[in-house]
mmCIF file of C-alpha atoms in Angstrom:
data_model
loop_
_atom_site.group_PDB
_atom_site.id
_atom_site.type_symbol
_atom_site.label_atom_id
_atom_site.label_comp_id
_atom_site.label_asym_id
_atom_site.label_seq_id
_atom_site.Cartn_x
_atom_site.Cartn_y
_atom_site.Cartn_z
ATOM 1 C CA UNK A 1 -87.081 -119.399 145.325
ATOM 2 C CA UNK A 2 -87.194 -116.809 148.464
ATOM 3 C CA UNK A 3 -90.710 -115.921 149.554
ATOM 4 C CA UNK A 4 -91.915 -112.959 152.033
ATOM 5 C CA UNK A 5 -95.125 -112.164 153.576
ATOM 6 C CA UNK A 6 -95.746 -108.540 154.514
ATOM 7 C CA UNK A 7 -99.213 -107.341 156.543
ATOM 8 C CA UNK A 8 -100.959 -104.328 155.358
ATOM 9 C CA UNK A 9 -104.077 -102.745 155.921
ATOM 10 C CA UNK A 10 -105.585 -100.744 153.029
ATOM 11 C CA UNK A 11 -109.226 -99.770 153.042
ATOM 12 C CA UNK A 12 -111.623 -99.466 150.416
ATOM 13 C CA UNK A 13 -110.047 -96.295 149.648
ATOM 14 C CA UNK A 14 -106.574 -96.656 149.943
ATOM 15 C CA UNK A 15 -106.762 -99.090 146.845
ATOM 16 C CA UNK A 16 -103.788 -96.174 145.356
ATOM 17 C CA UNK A 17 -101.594 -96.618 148.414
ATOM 18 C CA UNK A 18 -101.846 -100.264 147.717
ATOM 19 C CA UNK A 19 -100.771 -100.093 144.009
ATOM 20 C CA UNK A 20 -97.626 -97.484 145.140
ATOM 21 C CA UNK A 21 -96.438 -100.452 148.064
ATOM 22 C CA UNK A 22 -96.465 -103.010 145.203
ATOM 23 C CA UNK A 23 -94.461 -101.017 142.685
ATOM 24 C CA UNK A 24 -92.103 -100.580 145.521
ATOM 25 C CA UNK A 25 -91.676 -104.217 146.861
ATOM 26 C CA UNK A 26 -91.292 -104.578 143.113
ATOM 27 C CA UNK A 27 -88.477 -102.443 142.650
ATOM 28 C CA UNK A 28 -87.039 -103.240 145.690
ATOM 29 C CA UNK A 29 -86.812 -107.295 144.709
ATOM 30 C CA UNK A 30 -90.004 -108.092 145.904
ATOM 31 C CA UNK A 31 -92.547 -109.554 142.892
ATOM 32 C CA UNK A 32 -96.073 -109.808 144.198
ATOM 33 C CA UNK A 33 -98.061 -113.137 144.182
ATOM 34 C CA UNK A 34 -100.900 -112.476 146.212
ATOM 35 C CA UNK A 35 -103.273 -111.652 148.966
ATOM 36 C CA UNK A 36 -105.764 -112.543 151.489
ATOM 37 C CA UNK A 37 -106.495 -109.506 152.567
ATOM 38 C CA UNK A 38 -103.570 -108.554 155.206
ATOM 39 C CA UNK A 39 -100.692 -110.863 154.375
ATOM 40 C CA UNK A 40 -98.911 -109.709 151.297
ATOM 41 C CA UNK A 41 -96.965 -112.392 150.017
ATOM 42 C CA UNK A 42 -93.434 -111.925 147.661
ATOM 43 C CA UNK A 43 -91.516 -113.518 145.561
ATOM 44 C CA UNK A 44 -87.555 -112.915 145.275
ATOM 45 C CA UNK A 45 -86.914 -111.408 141.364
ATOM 46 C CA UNK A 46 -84.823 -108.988 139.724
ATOM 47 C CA UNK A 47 -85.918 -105.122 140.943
ATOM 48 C CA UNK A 48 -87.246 -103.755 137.730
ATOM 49 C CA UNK A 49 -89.903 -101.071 137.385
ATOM 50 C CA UNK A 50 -93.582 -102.311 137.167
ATOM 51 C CA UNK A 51 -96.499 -100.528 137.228
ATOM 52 C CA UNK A 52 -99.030 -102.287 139.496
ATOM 53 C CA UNK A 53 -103.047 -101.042 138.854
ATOM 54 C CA UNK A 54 -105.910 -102.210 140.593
ATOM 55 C CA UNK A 55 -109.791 -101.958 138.931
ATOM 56 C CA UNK A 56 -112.709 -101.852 141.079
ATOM 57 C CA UNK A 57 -115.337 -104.569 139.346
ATOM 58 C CA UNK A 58 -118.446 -105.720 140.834
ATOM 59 C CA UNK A 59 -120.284 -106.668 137.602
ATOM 60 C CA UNK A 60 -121.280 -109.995 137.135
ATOM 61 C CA UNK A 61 -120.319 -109.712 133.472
ATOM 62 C CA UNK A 62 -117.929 -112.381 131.802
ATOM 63 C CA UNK A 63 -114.645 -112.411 133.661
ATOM 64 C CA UNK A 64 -112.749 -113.980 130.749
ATOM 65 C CA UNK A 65 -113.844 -111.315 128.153
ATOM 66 C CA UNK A 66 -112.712 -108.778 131.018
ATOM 67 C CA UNK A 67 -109.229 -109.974 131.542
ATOM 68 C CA UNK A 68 -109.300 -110.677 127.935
ATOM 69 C CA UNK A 69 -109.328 -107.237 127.432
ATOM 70 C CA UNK A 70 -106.592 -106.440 129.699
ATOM 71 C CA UNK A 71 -104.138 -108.862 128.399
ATOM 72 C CA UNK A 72 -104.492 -107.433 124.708
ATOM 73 C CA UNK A 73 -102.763 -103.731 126.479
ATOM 74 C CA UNK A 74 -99.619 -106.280 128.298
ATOM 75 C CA UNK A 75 -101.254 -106.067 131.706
ATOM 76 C CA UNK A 76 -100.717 -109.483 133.113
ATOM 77 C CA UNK A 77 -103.982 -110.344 135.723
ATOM 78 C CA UNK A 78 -102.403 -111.533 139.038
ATOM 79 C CA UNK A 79 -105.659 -112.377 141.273
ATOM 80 C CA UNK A 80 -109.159 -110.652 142.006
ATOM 81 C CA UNK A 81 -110.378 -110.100 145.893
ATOM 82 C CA UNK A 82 -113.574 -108.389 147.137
ATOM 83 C CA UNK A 83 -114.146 -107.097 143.157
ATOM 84 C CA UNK A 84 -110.528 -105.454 143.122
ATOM 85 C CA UNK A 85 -108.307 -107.079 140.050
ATOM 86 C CA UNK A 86 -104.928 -107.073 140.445
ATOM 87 C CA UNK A 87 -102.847 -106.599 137.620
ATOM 88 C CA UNK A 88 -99.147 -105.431 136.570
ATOM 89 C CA UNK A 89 -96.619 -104.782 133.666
ATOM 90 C CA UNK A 90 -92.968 -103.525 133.064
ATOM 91 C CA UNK A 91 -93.167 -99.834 133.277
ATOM 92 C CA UNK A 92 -93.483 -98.223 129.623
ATOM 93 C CA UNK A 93 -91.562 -95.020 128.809
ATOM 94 C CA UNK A 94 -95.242 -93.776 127.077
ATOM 95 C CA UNK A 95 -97.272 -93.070 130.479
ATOM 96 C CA UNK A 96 -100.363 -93.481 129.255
ATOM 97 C CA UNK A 97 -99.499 -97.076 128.464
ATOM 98 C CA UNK A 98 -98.891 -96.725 132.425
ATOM 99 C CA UNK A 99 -102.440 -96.633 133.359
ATOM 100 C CA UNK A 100 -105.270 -98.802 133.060
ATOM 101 C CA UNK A 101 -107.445 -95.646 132.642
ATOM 102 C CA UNK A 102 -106.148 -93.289 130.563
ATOM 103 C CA UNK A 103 -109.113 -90.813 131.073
ATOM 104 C CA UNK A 104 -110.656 -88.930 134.145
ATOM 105 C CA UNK A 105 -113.813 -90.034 133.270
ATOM 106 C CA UNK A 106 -113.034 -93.626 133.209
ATOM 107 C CA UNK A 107 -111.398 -93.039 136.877
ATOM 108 C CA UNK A 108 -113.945 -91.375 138.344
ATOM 109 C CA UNK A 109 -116.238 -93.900 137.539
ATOM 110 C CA UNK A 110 -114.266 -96.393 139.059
ATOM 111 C CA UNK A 111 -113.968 -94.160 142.469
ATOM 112 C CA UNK A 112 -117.709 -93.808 142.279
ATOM 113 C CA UNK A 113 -118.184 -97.573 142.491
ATOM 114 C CA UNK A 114 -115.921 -97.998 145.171
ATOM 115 C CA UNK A 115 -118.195 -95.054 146.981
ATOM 116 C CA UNK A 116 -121.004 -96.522 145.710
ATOM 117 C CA UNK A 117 -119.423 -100.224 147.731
ATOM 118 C CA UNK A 118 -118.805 -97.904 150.893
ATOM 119 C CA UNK A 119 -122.169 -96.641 150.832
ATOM 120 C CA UNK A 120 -123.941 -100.572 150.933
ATOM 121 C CA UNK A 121 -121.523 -101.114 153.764
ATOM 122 C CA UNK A 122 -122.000 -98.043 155.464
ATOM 123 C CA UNK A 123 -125.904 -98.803 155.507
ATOM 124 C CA UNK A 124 -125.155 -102.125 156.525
ATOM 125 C CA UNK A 125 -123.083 -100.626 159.483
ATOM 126 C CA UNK A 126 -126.045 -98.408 160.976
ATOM 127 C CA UNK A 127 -128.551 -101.124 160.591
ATOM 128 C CA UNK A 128 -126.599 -103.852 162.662
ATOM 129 C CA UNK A 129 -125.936 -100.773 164.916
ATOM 130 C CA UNK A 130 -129.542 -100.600 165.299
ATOM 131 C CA UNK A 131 -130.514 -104.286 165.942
ATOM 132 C CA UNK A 132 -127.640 -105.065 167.899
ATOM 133 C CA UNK A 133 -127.084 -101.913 170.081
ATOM 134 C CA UNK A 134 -130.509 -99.380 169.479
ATOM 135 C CA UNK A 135 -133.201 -101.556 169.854
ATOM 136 C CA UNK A 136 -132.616 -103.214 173.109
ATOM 137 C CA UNK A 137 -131.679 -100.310 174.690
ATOM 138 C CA UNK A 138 -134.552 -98.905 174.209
ATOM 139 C CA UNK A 139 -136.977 -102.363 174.421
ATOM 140 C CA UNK A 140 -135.402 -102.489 177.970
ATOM 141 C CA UNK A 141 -134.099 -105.756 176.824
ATOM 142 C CA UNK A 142 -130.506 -104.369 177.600
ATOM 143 C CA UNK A 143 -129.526 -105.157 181.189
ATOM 144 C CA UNK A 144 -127.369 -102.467 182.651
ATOM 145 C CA UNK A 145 -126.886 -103.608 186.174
ATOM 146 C CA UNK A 146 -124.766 -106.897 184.756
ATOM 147 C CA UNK A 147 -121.247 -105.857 184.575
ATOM 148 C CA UNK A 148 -120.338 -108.115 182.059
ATOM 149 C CA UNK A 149 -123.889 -107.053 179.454
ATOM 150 C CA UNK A 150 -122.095 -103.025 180.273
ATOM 151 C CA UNK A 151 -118.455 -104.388 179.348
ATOM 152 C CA UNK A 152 -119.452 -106.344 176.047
ATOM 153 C CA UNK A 153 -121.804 -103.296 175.240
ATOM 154 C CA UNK A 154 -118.382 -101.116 175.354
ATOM 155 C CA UNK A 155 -116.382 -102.875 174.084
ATOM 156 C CA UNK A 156 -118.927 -103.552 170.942
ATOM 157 C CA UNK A 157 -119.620 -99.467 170.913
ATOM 158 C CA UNK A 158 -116.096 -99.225 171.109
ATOM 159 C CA UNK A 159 -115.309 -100.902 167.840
ATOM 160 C CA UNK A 160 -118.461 -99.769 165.948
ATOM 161 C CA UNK A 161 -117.210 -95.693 166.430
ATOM 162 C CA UNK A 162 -113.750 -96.992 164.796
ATOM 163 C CA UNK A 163 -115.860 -98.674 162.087
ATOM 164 C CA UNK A 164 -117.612 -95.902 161.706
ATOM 165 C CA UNK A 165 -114.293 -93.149 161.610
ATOM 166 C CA UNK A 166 -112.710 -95.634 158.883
ATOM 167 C CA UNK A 167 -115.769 -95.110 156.844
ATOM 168 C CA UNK A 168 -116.380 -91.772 157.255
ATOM 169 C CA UNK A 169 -112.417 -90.820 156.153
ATOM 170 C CA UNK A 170 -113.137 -93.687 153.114
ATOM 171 C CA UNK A 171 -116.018 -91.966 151.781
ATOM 172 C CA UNK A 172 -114.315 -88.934 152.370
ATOM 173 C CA UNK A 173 -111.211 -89.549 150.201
ATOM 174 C CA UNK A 174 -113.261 -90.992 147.948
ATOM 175 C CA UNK A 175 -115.329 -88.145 146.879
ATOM 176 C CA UNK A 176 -112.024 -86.010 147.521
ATOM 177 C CA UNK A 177 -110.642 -88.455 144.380
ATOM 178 C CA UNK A 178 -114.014 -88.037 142.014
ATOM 179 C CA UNK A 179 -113.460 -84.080 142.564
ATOM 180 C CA UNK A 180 -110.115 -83.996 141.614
ATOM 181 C CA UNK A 181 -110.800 -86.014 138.527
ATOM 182 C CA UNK A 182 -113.931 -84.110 137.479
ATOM 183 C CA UNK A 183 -113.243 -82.284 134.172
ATOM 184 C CA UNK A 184 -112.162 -78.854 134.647
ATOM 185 C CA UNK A 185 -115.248 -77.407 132.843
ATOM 186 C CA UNK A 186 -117.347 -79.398 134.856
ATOM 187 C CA UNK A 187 -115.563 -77.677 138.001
ATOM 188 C CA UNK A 188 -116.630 -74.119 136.693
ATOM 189 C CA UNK A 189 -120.443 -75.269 136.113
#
């Protein structure tokens, strides 16, 4: 049996992206066994066409009801991480057996919980900001005059502005999603 790890980075909001690299690696030979966040790792198999969805669940409902559920429409569950399940089956020639959700509403709602994720981590972001960067800067705790207190302190500022872009764009393309699925009538009201 031939194994491959990939790396990948997909954000909160990229959780489509993801599914599309699957279905590729897929059809390419390439049958997905799991994640750790980064490292994608692969199986060798036969390329065939399978659809790969991922659903967005931070409920702390019974998990083997959930998958239950699943199973009856032929998606096989492949692992959960961070409240994203992973599951796949053989692509269907009907395409709404091609999609978990077969309704806008039922994907929006799933975007909104995602946004509603980004939003706890986004708050989480500015107030670790605040005790970490804020507050002794302006307690006069923060000593400016030490070259190494000025490099950590840029360095730190540094990464928290890229933390703060790859938010930004996630809640961005996240609302951009719950637009595009909003009913048509609702788009006129």
């Amino acid at each position: 049996m031939e194994l491959k790890k990939m790396h990948r980075f997909f954000s909160l909001a990229d959780f489509k992206d993801e599914e599309h690299f699957l279905m590729e690696q897929h059809r390419s030979g390439w049958k997905f066994l799991g994640t750790g966040g980064y490292t994608y790792r692969f199986e060798a198999c036969q390329p065939e066409e399978y659809i790969y969805q991922l659903d967005y669940n931070d409920e702390e409902n019974d998990e083997s009801g959930y998958l239950a559920i699943y199973e009856d429409y032929g998606w096989e569950y492949i692992m959960k991480l961070n409240s994203f399940y992973y599951f796949r089956k053989k692509k269907s020639e009907i395409e709404e057996e091609n999609q978990i959700f077969s309704d806008n509403t039922s994907k929006a709602e799933c975007c909104k919980k995602i946004l509603k994720r980004q939003v706890i981590l986004l708050t989480t972001f500015f107030t670790v900001l605040l005790c970490c960067f804020i507050i002794p800067l302006t307690n006069g705790g923060a000593n400016w005059s030490s070259l190494a207190f000025r490099t950590v302190m840029t360095i730190f500022l540094c990464i928290y502005v890229l933390l703060f872009l790859l938010h930004m764009r996630n809640f961005r393309k996240l609302n951009q999603m719950i637009a595009a699925l909003r009913n048509p009538l609702e788009r006129e009201e």
